[in-house]
PDB file of N, CA and C in Angstrom:
ATOM      1  N   MET A   1       3.998   5.416   3.188  1.00  0.00           N
ATOM      2  CA  MET A   1       5.352   5.756   3.545  1.00  0.00           C
ATOM      3  C   MET A   1       6.288   4.746   2.894  1.00  0.00           C
ATOM      4  N   LEU A   2       7.298   5.225   2.255  1.00  0.00           N
ATOM      5  CA  LEU A   2       8.289   4.374   1.610  1.00  0.00           C
ATOM      6  C   LEU A   2       9.401   4.081   2.595  1.00  0.00           C
ATOM      7  N   ARG A   3       9.579   2.825   2.934  1.00  0.00           N
ATOM      8  CA  ARG A   3      10.583   2.428   3.911  1.00  0.00           C
ATOM      9  C   ARG A   3      11.434   1.337   3.285  1.00  0.00           C
ATOM     10  N   LEU A   4      12.676   1.641   2.997  1.00  0.00           N
ATOM     11  CA  LEU A   4      13.538   0.696   2.302  1.00  0.00           C
ATOM     12  C   LEU A   4      14.813   0.439   3.091  1.00  0.00           C
ATOM     13  N   PRO A   5      14.734  -0.361   4.119  1.00  0.00           N
ATOM     14  CA  PRO A   5      15.939  -0.610   4.913  1.00  0.00           C
ATOM     15  C   PRO A   5      16.898  -1.576   4.237  1.00  0.00           C
ATOM     16  N   VAL A   6      18.147  -1.434   4.559  1.00  0.00           N
ATOM     17  CA  VAL A   6      19.157  -2.409   4.161  1.00  0.00           C
ATOM     18  C   VAL A   6      19.484  -3.224   5.406  1.00  0.00           C
ATOM     19  N   ARG A   7      19.368  -4.512   5.302  1.00  0.00           N
ATOM     20  CA  ARG A   7      19.573  -5.391   6.455  1.00  0.00           C
ATOM     21  C   ARG A   7      21.048  -5.444   6.834  1.00  0.00           C
ATOM     22  N   ARG A   8      21.302  -5.300   8.104  1.00  0.00           N
ATOM     23  CA  ARG A   8      22.631  -5.538   8.629  1.00  0.00           C
ATOM     24  C   ARG A   8      22.748  -7.036   8.855  1.00  0.00           C
ATOM     25  N   PRO A   9      23.825  -7.674   8.427  1.00  0.00           N
ATOM     26  CA  PRO A   9      23.908  -9.141   8.448  1.00  0.00           C
ATOM     27  C   PRO A   9      23.764  -9.777   9.827  1.00  0.00           C
ATOM     28  N   ASP A  10      24.130  -9.063  10.880  1.00  0.00           N
ATOM     29  CA  ASP A  10      24.098  -9.662  12.212  1.00  0.00           C
ATOM     30  C   ASP A  10      22.807  -9.385  12.968  1.00  0.00           C
ATOM     31  N   GLN A  11      21.822  -8.767  12.307  1.00  0.00           N
ATOM     32  CA  GLN A  11      20.597  -8.419  13.006  1.00  0.00           C
ATOM     33  C   GLN A  11      19.378  -8.724  12.150  1.00  0.00           C
ATOM     34  N   THR A  12      18.209  -8.725  12.782  1.00  0.00           N
ATOM     35  CA  THR A  12      16.963  -8.954  12.072  1.00  0.00           C
ATOM     36  C   THR A  12      16.162  -7.672  12.035  1.00  0.00           C
ATOM     37  N   LEU A  13      15.263  -7.583  11.101  1.00  0.00           N
ATOM     38  CA  LEU A  13      14.403  -6.411  10.977  1.00  0.00           C
ATOM     39  C   LEU A  13      13.141  -6.603  11.792  1.00  0.00           C
ATOM     40  N   GLU A  14      12.705  -5.546  12.451  1.00  0.00           N
ATOM     41  CA  GLU A  14      11.501  -5.628  13.263  1.00  0.00           C
ATOM     42  C   GLU A  14      10.440  -4.643  12.809  1.00  0.00           C
ATOM     43  N   GLN A  15      10.526  -4.089  11.628  1.00  0.00           N
ATOM     44  CA  GLN A  15       9.541  -3.119  11.174  1.00  0.00           C
ATOM     45  C   GLN A  15       9.043  -3.478   9.783  1.00  0.00           C
ATOM     46  N   ALA A  16       8.007  -2.793   9.390  1.00  0.00           N
ATOM     47  CA  ALA A  16       7.447  -3.005   8.060  1.00  0.00           C
ATOM     48  C   ALA A  16       8.357  -2.398   7.005  1.00  0.00           C
ATOM     49  N   GLY A  17       8.174  -2.801   5.780  1.00  0.00           N
ATOM     50  CA  GLY A  17       8.943  -2.238   4.684  1.00  0.00           C
ATOM     51  C   GLY A  17       9.683  -3.316   3.936  1.00  0.00           C
ATOM     52  N   GLN A  18      10.068  -2.995   2.735  1.00  0.00           N
ATOM     53  CA  GLN A  18      10.825  -3.938   1.923  1.00  0.00           C
ATOM     54  C   GLN A  18      12.288  -3.893   2.316  1.00  0.00           C
ATOM     55  N   THR A  19      12.935  -5.030   2.268  1.00  0.00           N
ATOM     56  CA  THR A  19      14.354  -5.116   2.574  1.00  0.00           C
ATOM     57  C   THR A  19      15.136  -5.108   1.274  1.00  0.00           C
ATOM     58  N   MET A  20      16.073  -4.207   1.158  1.00  0.00           N
ATOM     59  CA  MET A  20      16.913  -4.110  -0.028  1.00  0.00           C
ATOM     60  C   MET A  20      18.331  -4.522   0.352  1.00  0.00           C
ATOM     61  N   PRO A  21      18.985  -5.332  -0.465  1.00  0.00           N
ATOM     62  CA  PRO A  21      20.319  -5.816  -0.104  1.00  0.00           C
ATOM     63  C   PRO A  21      21.421  -4.756  -0.183  1.00  0.00           C
ATOM     64  N   THR A  22      21.240  -3.729  -1.009  1.00  0.00           N
ATOM     65  CA  THR A  22      22.285  -2.709  -1.159  1.00  0.00           C
ATOM     66  C   THR A  22      21.654  -1.327  -1.263  1.00  0.00           C
ATOM     67  N   GLN A  23      22.479  -0.300  -1.091  1.00  0.00           N
ATOM     68  CA  GLN A  23      21.999   1.071  -1.271  1.00  0.00           C
ATOM     69  C   GLN A  23      21.625   1.325  -2.734  1.00  0.00           C
ATOM     70  N   ALA A  24      22.321   0.699  -3.659  1.00  0.00           N
ATOM     71  CA  ALA A  24      21.968   0.830  -5.082  1.00  0.00           C
ATOM     72  C   ALA A  24      20.575   0.262  -5.334  1.00  0.00           C
ATOM     73  N   ASP A  25      20.237  -0.840  -4.673  1.00  0.00           N
ATOM     74  CA  ASP A  25      18.901  -1.408  -4.803  1.00  0.00           C
ATOM     75  C   ASP A  25      17.845  -0.479  -4.196  1.00  0.00           C
ATOM     76  N   ARG A  26      18.179   0.153  -3.093  1.00  0.00           N
ATOM     77  CA  ARG A  26      17.267   1.149  -2.519  1.00  0.00           C
ATOM     78  C   ARG A  26      17.027   2.271  -3.517  1.00  0.00           C
ATOM     79  N   GLY A  27      18.107   2.710  -4.162  1.00  0.00           N
ATOM     80  CA  GLY A  27      17.984   3.781  -5.147  1.00  0.00           C
ATOM     81  C   GLY A  27      17.136   3.376  -6.338  1.00  0.00           C
ATOM     82  N   ALA A  28      17.333   2.155  -6.832  1.00  0.00           N
ATOM     83  CA  ALA A  28      16.555   1.676  -7.977  1.00  0.00           C
ATOM     84  C   ALA A  28      15.074   1.566  -7.609  1.00  0.00           C
ATOM     85  N   PHE A  29      14.787   1.074  -6.412  1.00  0.00           N
ATOM     86  CA  PHE A  29      13.398   0.973  -5.984  1.00  0.00           C
ATOM     87  C   PHE A  29      12.780   2.354  -5.836  1.00  0.00           C
ATOM     88  N   TYR A  30      13.505   3.279  -5.240  1.00  0.00           N
ATOM     89  CA  TYR A  30      13.009   4.655  -5.094  1.00  0.00           C
ATOM     90  C   TYR A  30      12.732   5.270  -6.458  1.00  0.00           C
ATOM     91  N   HIS A  31      13.655   5.084  -7.383  1.00  0.00           N
ATOM     92  CA  HIS A  31      13.491   5.627  -8.734  1.00  0.00           C
ATOM     93  C   HIS A  31      12.228   5.055  -9.385  1.00  0.00           C
ATOM     94  N   HIS A  32      12.065   3.748  -9.326  1.00  0.00           N
ATOM     95  CA  HIS A  32      10.903   3.094  -9.933  1.00  0.00           C
ATOM     96  C   HIS A  32       9.602   3.553  -9.269  1.00  0.00           C
ATOM     97  N   PHE A  33       9.586   3.574  -7.944  1.00  0.00           N
ATOM     98  CA  PHE A  33       8.400   3.991  -7.206  1.00  0.00           C
ATOM     99  C   PHE A  33       8.026   5.432  -7.536  1.00  0.00           C
ATOM    100  N   SER A  34       9.018   6.317  -7.546  1.00  0.00           N
ATOM    101  CA  SER A  34       8.768   7.728  -7.819  1.00  0.00           C
ATOM    102  C   SER A  34       8.297   7.946  -9.256  1.00  0.00           C
ATOM    103  N   MET A  35       8.864   7.188 -10.185  1.00  0.00           N
ATOM    104  CA  MET A  35       8.410   7.285 -11.576  1.00  0.00           C
ATOM    105  C   MET A  35       6.940   6.896 -11.693  1.00  0.00           C
ATOM    106  N   SER A  36       6.520   5.892 -10.948  1.00  0.00           N
ATOM    107  CA  SER A  36       5.112   5.496 -11.010  1.00  0.00           C
ATOM    108  C   SER A  36       4.215   6.603 -10.442  1.00  0.00           C
ATOM    109  N   LEU A  37       4.690   7.328  -9.438  1.00  0.00           N
ATOM    110  CA  LEU A  37       3.925   8.460  -8.917  1.00  0.00           C
ATOM    111  C   LEU A  37       3.804   9.559  -9.969  1.00  0.00           C
ATOM    112  N   ILE A  38       4.905   9.891 -10.612  1.00  0.00           N
ATOM    113  CA  ILE A  38       4.897  10.938 -11.628  1.00  0.00           C
ATOM    114  C   ILE A  38       4.003  10.540 -12.801  1.00  0.00           C
ATOM    115  N   GLU A  39       4.117   9.314 -13.240  1.00  0.00           N
ATOM    116  CA  GLU A  39       3.334   8.842 -14.381  1.00  0.00           C
ATOM    117  C   GLU A  39       1.835   8.806 -14.071  1.00  0.00           C
ATOM    118  N   SER A  40       1.467   8.627 -12.820  1.00  0.00           N
ATOM    119  CA  SER A  40       0.046   8.525 -12.454  1.00  0.00           C
ATOM    120  C   SER A  40      -0.717   9.823 -12.717  1.00  0.00           C
ATOM    121  N   ARG A  41      -0.026  10.946 -12.726  1.00  0.00           N
ATOM    122  CA  ARG A  41      -0.610  12.262 -12.952  1.00  0.00           C
ATOM    123  C   ARG A  41      -1.564  12.688 -11.844  1.00  0.00           C
ATOM    124  N   CYS A  42      -1.585  11.980 -10.728  1.00  0.00           N
ATOM    125  CA  CYS A  42      -2.468  12.387  -9.627  1.00  0.00           C
ATOM    126  C   CYS A  42      -1.707  12.528  -8.308  1.00  0.00           C
ATOM    127  N   CYS A  43      -0.401  12.553  -8.367  1.00  0.00           N
ATOM    128  CA  CYS A  43       0.428  12.747  -7.185  1.00  0.00           C
ATOM    129  C   CYS A  43       0.863  14.215  -7.146  1.00  0.00           C
ATOM    130  N   VAL A  44       0.692  14.849  -6.003  1.00  0.00           N
ATOM    131  CA  VAL A  44       1.079  16.253  -5.890  1.00  0.00           C
ATOM    132  C   VAL A  44       2.466  16.430  -5.296  1.00  0.00           C
ATOM    133  N   GLY A  45       3.107  15.339  -4.896  1.00  0.00           N
ATOM    134  CA  GLY A  45       4.456  15.412  -4.361  1.00  0.00           C
ATOM    135  C   GLY A  45       4.773  14.200  -3.523  1.00  0.00           C
ATOM    136  N   TRP A  46       6.023  14.061  -3.172  1.00  0.00           N
ATOM    137  CA  TRP A  46       6.457  12.951  -2.326  1.00  0.00           C
ATOM    138  C   TRP A  46       7.702  13.378  -1.581  1.00  0.00           C
ATOM    139  N   GLN A  47       7.994  12.651  -0.521  1.00  0.00           N
ATOM    140  CA  GLN A  47       9.189  12.940   0.263  1.00  0.00           C
ATOM    141  C   GLN A  47       9.735  11.648   0.840  1.00  0.00           C
ATOM    142  N   TRP A  48      10.983  11.674   1.179  1.00  0.00           N
ATOM    143  CA  TRP A  48      11.597  10.562   1.906  1.00  0.00           C
ATOM    144  C   TRP A  48      11.304  10.831   3.367  1.00  0.00           C
ATOM    145  N   PHE A  49      10.769   9.838   4.069  1.00  0.00           N
ATOM    146  CA  PHE A  49      10.265  10.050   5.418  1.00  0.00           C
ATOM    147  C   PHE A  49      11.359  10.358   6.437  1.00  0.00           C
ATOM    148  N   LYS A  50      12.487   9.718   6.338  1.00  0.00           N
ATOM    149  CA  LYS A  50      13.509   9.856   7.380  1.00  0.00           C
ATOM    150  C   LYS A  50      14.834  10.270   6.750  1.00  0.00           C
ATOM    151  N   HIS A  51      15.368  11.417   7.154  1.00  0.00           N
ATOM    152  CA  HIS A  51      16.624  11.917   6.595  1.00  0.00           C
ATOM    153  C   HIS A  51      17.836  11.221   7.199  1.00  0.00           C
ATOM    154  N   LEU A  52      17.840  11.059   8.507  1.00  0.00           N
ATOM    155  CA  LEU A  52      19.019  10.589   9.237  1.00  0.00           C
ATOM    156  C   LEU A  52      18.734   9.234   9.883  1.00  0.00           C
ATOM    157  N   ASP A  53      19.647   8.292   9.704  1.00  0.00           N
ATOM    158  CA  ASP A  53      19.537   7.007  10.408  1.00  0.00           C
ATOM    159  C   ASP A  53      19.668   7.231  11.909  1.00  0.00           C
ATOM    160  N   ASN A  54      19.009   6.373  12.677  1.00  0.00           N
ATOM    161  CA  ASN A  54      19.195   6.410  14.131  1.00  0.00           C
ATOM    162  C   ASN A  54      20.586   5.915  14.484  1.00  0.00           C
ATOM    163  N   ASP A  55      21.106   6.454  15.553  1.00  0.00           N
ATOM    164  CA  ASP A  55      22.383   5.995  16.088  1.00  0.00           C
ATOM    165  C   ASP A  55      22.122   4.713  16.875  1.00  0.00           C
ATOM    166  N   PRO A  56      22.652   3.578  16.438  1.00  0.00           N
ATOM    167  CA  PRO A  56      22.372   2.323  17.135  1.00  0.00           C
ATOM    168  C   PRO A  56      22.924   2.263  18.559  1.00  0.00           C
ATOM    169  N   THR A  57      23.806   3.190  18.919  1.00  0.00           N
ATOM    170  CA  THR A  57      24.332   3.213  20.287  1.00  0.00           C
ATOM    171  C   THR A  57      23.518   4.122  21.210  1.00  0.00           C
ATOM    172  N   ASP A  58      22.542   4.832  20.657  1.00  0.00           N
ATOM    173  CA  ASP A  58      21.720   5.749  21.438  1.00  0.00           C
ATOM    174  C   ASP A  58      20.626   4.973  22.173  1.00  0.00           C
ATOM    175  N   PRO A  59      20.630   4.982  23.494  1.00  0.00           N
ATOM    176  CA  PRO A  59      19.624   4.213  24.245  1.00  0.00           C
ATOM    177  C   PRO A  59      18.199   4.747  24.068  1.00  0.00           C
ATOM    178  N   ASP A  60      18.056   6.000  23.613  1.00  0.00           N
ATOM    179  CA  ASP A  60      16.736   6.594  23.420  1.00  0.00           C
ATOM    180  C   ASP A  60      16.240   6.507  21.984  1.00  0.00           C
ATOM    181  N   ALA A  61      16.986   5.841  21.126  1.00  0.00           N
ATOM    182  CA  ALA A  61      16.595   5.731  19.714  1.00  0.00           C
ATOM    183  C   ALA A  61      15.361   4.853  19.564  1.00  0.00           C
ATOM    184  N   GLU A  62      14.609   5.103  18.516  1.00  0.00           N
ATOM    185  CA  GLU A  62      13.428   4.295  18.201  1.00  0.00           C
ATOM    186  C   GLU A  62      13.851   2.833  18.034  1.00  0.00           C
ATOM    187  N   PRO A  63      13.299   1.914  18.814  1.00  0.00           N
ATOM    188  CA  PRO A  63      13.745   0.511  18.766  1.00  0.00           C
ATOM    189  C   PRO A  63      13.633  -0.134  17.394  1.00  0.00           C
ATOM    190  N   SER A  64      12.608   0.234  16.612  1.00  0.00           N
ATOM    191  CA  SER A  64      12.436  -0.407  15.304  1.00  0.00           C
ATOM    192  C   SER A  64      13.471   0.055  14.285  1.00  0.00           C
ATOM    193  N   SER A  65      14.252   1.053  14.627  1.00  0.00           N
ATOM    194  CA  SER A  65      15.242   1.580  13.691  1.00  0.00           C
ATOM    195  C   SER A  65      16.674   1.234  14.062  1.00  0.00           C
ATOM    196  N   LEU A  66      16.861   0.438  15.083  1.00  0.00           N
ATOM    197  CA  LEU A  66      18.217   0.141  15.532  1.00  0.00           C
ATOM    198  C   LEU A  66      18.926  -0.874  14.653  1.00  0.00           C
ATOM    199  N   ASN A  67      18.187  -1.669  13.904  1.00  0.00           N
ATOM    200  CA  ASN A  67      18.813  -2.744  13.140  1.00  0.00           C
ATOM    201  C   ASN A  67      18.646  -2.588  11.634  1.00  0.00           C
ATOM    202  N   SER A  68      18.379  -1.394  11.181  1.00  0.00           N
ATOM    203  CA  SER A  68      18.273  -1.149   9.743  1.00  0.00           C
ATOM    204  C   SER A  68      18.511   0.333   9.490  1.00  0.00           C
ATOM    205  N   ASN A  69      18.691   0.676   8.239  1.00  0.00           N
ATOM    206  CA  ASN A  69      18.791   2.095   7.936  1.00  0.00           C
ATOM    207  C   ASN A  69      17.580   2.508   7.115  1.00  0.00           C
ATOM    208  N   LYS A  70      17.036   3.640   7.487  1.00  0.00           N
ATOM    209  CA  LYS A  70      15.870   4.183   6.796  1.00  0.00           C
ATOM    210  C   LYS A  70      16.165   5.556   6.214  1.00  0.00           C
ATOM    211  N   GLY A  71      17.253   6.151   6.645  1.00  0.00           N
ATOM    212  CA  GLY A  71      17.583   7.495   6.211  1.00  0.00           C
ATOM    213  C   GLY A  71      18.333   7.521   4.893  1.00  0.00           C
ATOM    214  N   VAL A  72      18.593   8.727   4.433  1.00  0.00           N
ATOM    215  CA  VAL A  72      19.411   8.908   3.233  1.00  0.00           C
ATOM    216  C   VAL A  72      20.857   9.215   3.613  1.00  0.00           C
ATOM    217  N   VAL A  73      21.076   9.447   4.913  1.00  0.00           N
ATOM    218  CA  VAL A  73      22.428   9.624   5.437  1.00  0.00           C
ATOM    219  C   VAL A  73      22.580   8.755   6.687  1.00  0.00           C
ATOM    220  N   THR A  74      23.805   8.387   6.988  1.00  0.00           N
ATOM    221  CA  THR A  74      24.089   7.570   8.167  1.00  0.00           C
ATOM    222  C   THR A  74      23.925   8.400   9.433  1.00  0.00           C
ATOM    223  N   ALA A  75      24.010   7.748  10.571  1.00  0.00           N
ATOM    224  CA  ALA A  75      23.928   8.447  11.852  1.00  0.00           C
ATOM    225  C   ALA A  75      25.067   9.452  12.020  1.00  0.00           C
ATOM    226  N   SER A  76      26.147   9.280  11.270  1.00  0.00           N
ATOM    227  CA  SER A  76      27.261  10.237  11.307  1.00  0.00           C
ATOM    228  C   SER A  76      27.228  11.189  10.102  1.00  0.00           C
ATOM    229  N   TYR A  77      26.063  11.339   9.485  1.00  0.00           N
ATOM    230  CA  TYR A  77      25.802  12.302   8.405  1.00  0.00           C
ATOM    231  C   TYR A  77      26.553  12.019   7.106  1.00  0.00           C
ATOM    232  N   GLU A  78      26.901  10.765   6.884  1.00  0.00           N
ATOM    233  CA  GLU A  78      27.530  10.380   5.616  1.00  0.00           C
ATOM    234  C   GLU A  78      26.430   9.958   4.645  1.00  0.00           C
ATOM    235  N   PRO A  79      26.340  10.597   3.472  1.00  0.00           N
ATOM    236  CA  PRO A  79      25.288  10.210   2.522  1.00  0.00           C
ATOM    237  C   PRO A  79      25.537   8.821   1.928  1.00  0.00           C
ATOM    238  N   TYR A  80      24.460   8.120   1.641  1.00  0.00           N
ATOM    239  CA  TYR A  80      24.543   6.848   0.924  1.00  0.00           C
ATOM    240  C   TYR A  80      24.665   7.194  -0.561  1.00  0.00           C
ATOM    241  N   ALA A  81      25.870   7.090  -1.087  1.00  0.00           N
ATOM    242  CA  ALA A  81      26.183   7.603  -2.432  1.00  0.00           C
ATOM    243  C   ALA A  81      25.304   6.988  -3.523  1.00  0.00           C
ATOM    244  N   ASP A  82      25.119   5.679  -3.510  1.00  0.00           N
ATOM    245  CA  ASP A  82      24.317   5.044  -4.564  1.00  0.00           C
ATOM    246  C   ASP A  82      22.858   5.473  -4.492  1.00  0.00           C
ATOM    247  N   LEU A  83      22.338   5.628  -3.291  1.00  0.00           N
ATOM    248  CA  LEU A  83      20.966   6.093  -3.120  1.00  0.00           C
ATOM    249  C   LEU A  83      20.845   7.544  -3.574  1.00  0.00           C
ATOM    250  N   PHE A  84      21.763   8.388  -3.147  1.00  0.00           N
ATOM    251  CA  PHE A  84      21.756   9.796  -3.542  1.00  0.00           C
ATOM    252  C   PHE A  84      21.833   9.950  -5.057  1.00  0.00           C
ATOM    253  N   SER A  85      22.656   9.147  -5.684  1.00  0.00           N
ATOM    254  CA  SER A  85      22.811   9.219  -7.138  1.00  0.00           C
ATOM    255  C   SER A  85      21.490   8.929  -7.849  1.00  0.00           C
ATOM    256  N   ALA A  86      20.819   7.855  -7.441  1.00  0.00           N
ATOM    257  CA  ALA A  86      19.539   7.502  -8.064  1.00  0.00           C
ATOM    258  C   ALA A  86      18.490   8.582  -7.816  1.00  0.00           C
ATOM    259  N   MET A  87      18.494   9.129  -6.609  1.00  0.00           N
ATOM    260  CA  MET A  87      17.540  10.195  -6.302  1.00  0.00           C
ATOM    261  C   MET A  87      17.830  11.428  -7.149  1.00  0.00           C
ATOM    262  N   GLY A  88      19.105  11.764  -7.290  1.00  0.00           N
ATOM    263  CA  GLY A  88      19.485  12.949  -8.050  1.00  0.00           C
ATOM    264  C   GLY A  88      19.096  12.855  -9.512  1.00  0.00           C
ATOM    265  N   VAL A  89      19.273  11.695 -10.106  1.00  0.00           N
ATOM    266  CA  VAL A  89      18.895  11.506 -11.514  1.00  0.00           C
ATOM    267  C   VAL A  89      17.413  11.803 -11.693  1.00  0.00           C
ATOM    268  N   LEU A  90      16.603  11.278 -10.812  1.00  0.00           N
ATOM    269  CA  LEU A  90      15.162  11.496 -10.918  1.00  0.00           C
ATOM    270  C   LEU A  90      14.793  12.940 -10.599  1.00  0.00           C
ATOM    271  N   HIS A  91      15.333  13.478  -9.517  1.00  0.00           N
ATOM    272  CA  HIS A  91      14.936  14.810  -9.074  1.00  0.00           C
ATOM    273  C   HIS A  91      15.300  15.897 -10.073  1.00  0.00           C
ATOM    274  N   THR A  92      16.413  15.753 -10.772  1.00  0.00           N
ATOM    275  CA  THR A  92      16.789  16.776 -11.753  1.00  0.00           C
ATOM    276  C   THR A  92      15.904  16.739 -12.983  1.00  0.00           C
ATOM    277  N   GLN A  93      15.154  15.659 -13.170  1.00  0.00           N
ATOM    278  CA  GLN A  93      14.276  15.529 -14.339  1.00  0.00           C
ATOM    279  C   GLN A  93      12.798  15.495 -13.966  1.00  0.00           C
ATOM    280  N   ALA A  94      12.461  15.690 -12.708  1.00  0.00           N
ATOM    281  CA  ALA A  94      11.084  15.505 -12.240  1.00  0.00           C
ATOM    282  C   ALA A  94      10.089  16.386 -12.995  1.00  0.00           C
ATOM    283  N   TYR A  95      10.383  17.672 -13.152  1.00  0.00           N
ATOM    284  CA  TYR A  95       9.428  18.557 -13.815  1.00  0.00           C
ATOM    285  C   TYR A  95       9.287  18.225 -15.297  1.00  0.00           C
ATOM    286  N   ALA A  96      10.376  17.893 -15.949  1.00  0.00           N
ATOM    287  CA  ALA A  96      10.297  17.495 -17.359  1.00  0.00           C
ATOM    288  C   ALA A  96       9.495  16.204 -17.506  1.00  0.00           C
ATOM    289  N   LEU A  97       9.665  15.286 -16.576  1.00  0.00           N
ATOM    290  CA  LEU A  97       8.893  14.041 -16.619  1.00  0.00           C
ATOM    291  C   LEU A  97       7.410  14.317 -16.393  1.00  0.00           C
ATOM    292  N   CYS A  98       7.090  15.197 -15.467  1.00  0.00           N
ATOM    293  CA  CYS A  98       5.679  15.565 -15.253  1.00  0.00           C
ATOM    294  C   CYS A  98       5.085  16.153 -16.525  1.00  0.00           C
ATOM    295  N   ASP A  99       5.816  17.065 -17.153  1.00  0.00           N
ATOM    296  CA  ASP A  99       5.340  17.658 -18.410  1.00  0.00           C
ATOM    297  C   ASP A  99       5.133  16.596 -19.476  1.00  0.00           C
ATOM    298  N   TYR A 100       6.075  15.675 -19.595  1.00  0.00           N
ATOM    299  CA  TYR A 100       5.969  14.609 -20.586  1.00  0.00           C
ATOM    300  C   TYR A 100       4.725  13.763 -20.350  1.00  0.00           C
ATOM    301  N   PHE A 101       4.539  13.290 -19.126  1.00  0.00           N
ATOM    302  CA  PHE A 101       3.386  12.434 -18.847  1.00  0.00           C
ATOM    303  C   PHE A 101       2.075  13.199 -18.948  1.00  0.00           C
ATOM    304  N   ASP A 102       2.095  14.504 -18.680  1.00  0.00           N
ATOM    305  CA  ASP A 102       0.889  15.305 -18.901  1.00  0.00           C
ATOM    306  C   ASP A 102       0.528  15.344 -20.383  1.00  0.00           C
ATOM    307  N   ARG A 103       1.524  15.514 -21.241  1.00  0.00           N
ATOM    308  CA  ARG A 103       1.265  15.544 -22.695  1.00  0.00           C
ATOM    309  C   ARG A 103       0.822  14.177 -23.201  1.00  0.00           C
ATOM    310  N   VAL A 104       1.499  13.123 -22.780  1.00  0.00           N
ATOM    311  CA  VAL A 104       1.171  11.773 -23.240  1.00  0.00           C
ATOM    312  C   VAL A 104      -0.220  11.370 -22.753  1.00  0.00           C
ATOM    313  N   GLY A 105      -0.566  11.750 -21.540  1.00  0.00           N
ATOM    314  CA  GLY A 105      -1.840  11.340 -20.966  1.00  0.00           C
ATOM    315  C   GLY A 105      -3.011  12.219 -21.333  1.00  0.00           C
ATOM    316  N   ASP A 106      -2.756  13.352 -21.980  1.00  0.00           N
ATOM    317  CA  ASP A 106      -3.815  14.273 -22.328  1.00  0.00           C
ATOM    318  C   ASP A 106      -4.411  13.895 -23.685  1.00  0.00           C
ATOM    319  N   THR A 107      -5.386  13.030 -23.692  1.00  0.00           N
ATOM    320  CA  THR A 107      -6.002  12.573 -24.945  1.00  0.00           C
ATOM    321  C   THR A 107      -7.009  13.559 -25.478  1.00  0.00           C
ATOM    322  N   THR A 108      -7.539  14.469 -24.634  1.00  0.00           N
ATOM    323  CA  THR A 108      -8.532  15.422 -25.097  1.00  0.00           C
ATOM    324  C   THR A 108      -7.918  16.501 -25.980  1.00  0.00           C
ATOM    325  N   ALA A 109      -6.624  16.760 -25.851  1.00  0.00           N
ATOM    326  CA  ALA A 109      -5.977  17.803 -26.647  1.00  0.00           C
ATOM    327  C   ALA A 109      -5.987  17.449 -28.131  1.00  0.00           C
ATOM    328  N   ASP A 110      -5.969  16.163 -28.474  1.00  0.00           N
ATOM    329  CA  ASP A 110      -5.956  15.733 -29.874  1.00  0.00           C
ATOM    330  C   ASP A 110      -7.342  15.744 -30.497  1.00  0.00           C
ATOM    331  N   GLU A 111      -8.419  15.880 -29.699  1.00  0.00           N
ATOM    332  CA  GLU A 111      -9.766  15.809 -30.239  1.00  0.00           C
ATOM    333  C   GLU A 111     -10.250  17.131 -30.785  1.00  0.00           C
ATOM    334  N   GLY A 112      -9.628  18.246 -30.390  1.00  0.00           N
ATOM    335  CA  GLY A 112     -10.135  19.568 -30.714  1.00  0.00           C
ATOM    336  C   GLY A 112      -9.836  20.015 -32.060  1.00  0.00           C
TER     337      GLY A 112
END
């Protein structure tokens, strides 16, 4: 599971995952991680685990999510623009990238 929280300055993180200082850094990490999956030629797909951040004022919210963001949108449904941008660049090219890495990695095609 890919978990890339951005630390809120007044709180500490209580869950696993890498801490990214900005949403742009989350996007760059997602892009790099996803590219490695595509290049591996053995990944059948991937997803972002959590769409919506927990509402930190909700008493029933998951405690490990109260002090970081894990979603692609805020608790008030506002998208993280820098993260969305990085995801969009990759997602619009995902199939072309798969085709490219399939051709580059297919060494048996040149032997025939």
